[in-house]
Short mmCIF file of C-alpha atoms in Angstrom, two decimals:
data_model
loop_
_atom_site.label_atom_id
_atom_site.label_comp_id
_atom_site.label_asym_id
_atom_site.label_seq_id
_atom_site.Cartn_x
_atom_site.Cartn_y
_atom_site.Cartn_z
CA MET Z 559 8.39 2.56 -6.77
CA VAL Z 560 9.38 2.65 -10.36
CA THR Z 561 12.90 3.99 -11.60
CA ARG Z 562 13.31 5.34 -14.94
CA LEU Z 563 16.39 5.82 -16.85
CA ILE Z 564 16.77 9.44 -18.15
CA LYS Z 565 18.89 9.97 -21.02
CA THR Z 566 20.18 13.54 -21.92
CA SER Z 567 22.58 15.29 -23.82
CA VAL Z 568 24.95 17.51 -21.64
CA CYS Z 569 27.06 20.41 -23.17
CA ILE Z 570 29.58 22.41 -21.24
CA VAL Z 571 30.63 25.90 -22.49
CA GLY Z 572 34.48 26.53 -21.44
CA SER Z 573 37.36 24.42 -20.85
CA GLY Z 574 38.41 26.27 -17.75
CA PRO Z 575 38.92 24.27 -14.37
CA SER Z 576 35.20 24.46 -13.70
CA GLY Z 577 33.98 23.29 -17.27
CA LEU Z 578 36.77 20.44 -16.90
CA LEU Z 579 35.86 19.29 -13.07
CA LEU Z 580 32.20 19.69 -14.37
CA SER Z 581 32.73 17.26 -17.36
CA GLN Z 582 34.86 14.73 -15.44
CA LEU Z 583 32.14 14.46 -12.68
CA LEU Z 584 29.32 13.72 -15.11
CA ALA Z 585 31.71 11.00 -16.93
CA ASN Z 586 32.08 9.77 -13.27
CA ALA Z 587 28.49 9.22 -12.73
CA GLY Z 588 28.26 7.81 -16.39
CA VAL Z 589 26.86 10.76 -18.20
CA ASP Z 590 28.11 11.84 -21.59
CA SER Z 591 29.09 15.43 -22.07
CA VAL Z 592 30.77 17.87 -24.78
CA VAL Z 593 32.91 20.60 -23.52
CA LEU Z 594 33.01 23.65 -25.94
CA ASP Z 595 35.43 26.45 -25.98
CA ARG Z 596 35.84 29.41 -28.70
CA LYS Z 597 39.38 28.46 -28.92
CA ASP Z 598 40.57 25.63 -30.70
CA ARG Z 599 42.38 22.70 -28.75
CA ALA Z 600 45.86 23.98 -30.14
CA HIS Z 601 45.53 27.46 -28.94
CA ILE Z 602 44.27 26.22 -25.51
CA GLU Z 603 47.17 23.77 -25.51
CA SER Z 604 49.60 26.38 -26.11
CA ARG Z 605 48.51 29.33 -24.16
CA VAL Z 606 49.84 30.37 -20.62
CA ARG Z 607 47.09 30.46 -18.20
CA ALA Z 608 46.87 32.44 -14.97
CA GLY Z 609 48.71 29.76 -12.99
CA VAL Z 610 46.82 30.35 -9.91
CA LEU Z 611 44.04 28.12 -8.21
CA GLU Z 612 42.65 28.14 -4.78
CA GLN Z 613 43.25 24.93 -3.04
CA GLY Z 614 39.80 23.78 -2.88
CA THR Z 615 39.95 24.16 -6.63
CA VAL Z 616 43.07 22.02 -6.97
CA ASP Z 617 41.47 19.25 -4.40
CA ALA Z 618 38.39 18.88 -6.42
CA LEU Z 619 39.96 18.44 -9.53
CA GLU Z 620 42.41 15.82 -8.25
CA GLU Z 621 39.59 14.01 -6.61
CA ALA Z 622 37.53 14.19 -9.57
CA GLY Z 623 40.51 12.55 -11.66
CA VAL Z 624 40.96 15.53 -13.66
CA VAL Z 625 44.76 15.88 -13.10
CA ARG Z 626 47.57 15.33 -10.97
CA PHE Z 627 49.25 17.79 -9.32
CA SER Z 628 52.80 16.98 -7.97
CA THR Z 629 55.93 19.06 -7.04
CA SER Z 630 59.02 18.21 -9.04
CA PRO Z 631 62.61 19.74 -9.52
CA PHE Z 632 61.23 21.53 -11.98
CA GLY Z 633 58.09 23.37 -10.49
CA ILE Z 634 54.32 21.75 -10.88
CA ASP Z 635 53.78 18.71 -13.17
CA LEU Z 636 50.36 18.95 -14.26
CA SER Z 637 49.86 15.51 -15.80
CA ALA Z 638 46.62 13.87 -16.55
CA PRO Z 639 46.21 10.68 -14.33
#
């Protein structure tokens, strides 16, 4: 059996939970990717998101190393690992 190394470019459209999770999972597997969003980084970081994620999404984001959710006296701390 012959094993070939395949090099590919991956572009992910959207920086929501699914886009960030996919990007991190690809990075964990050694695959480079670019995440595109129609808004700039400053806008995305400054806006209030819906704030409700299903537990399965939270678990997948934590397991992939995208974010670390922890309770704090001030609410939820969404710090990068």
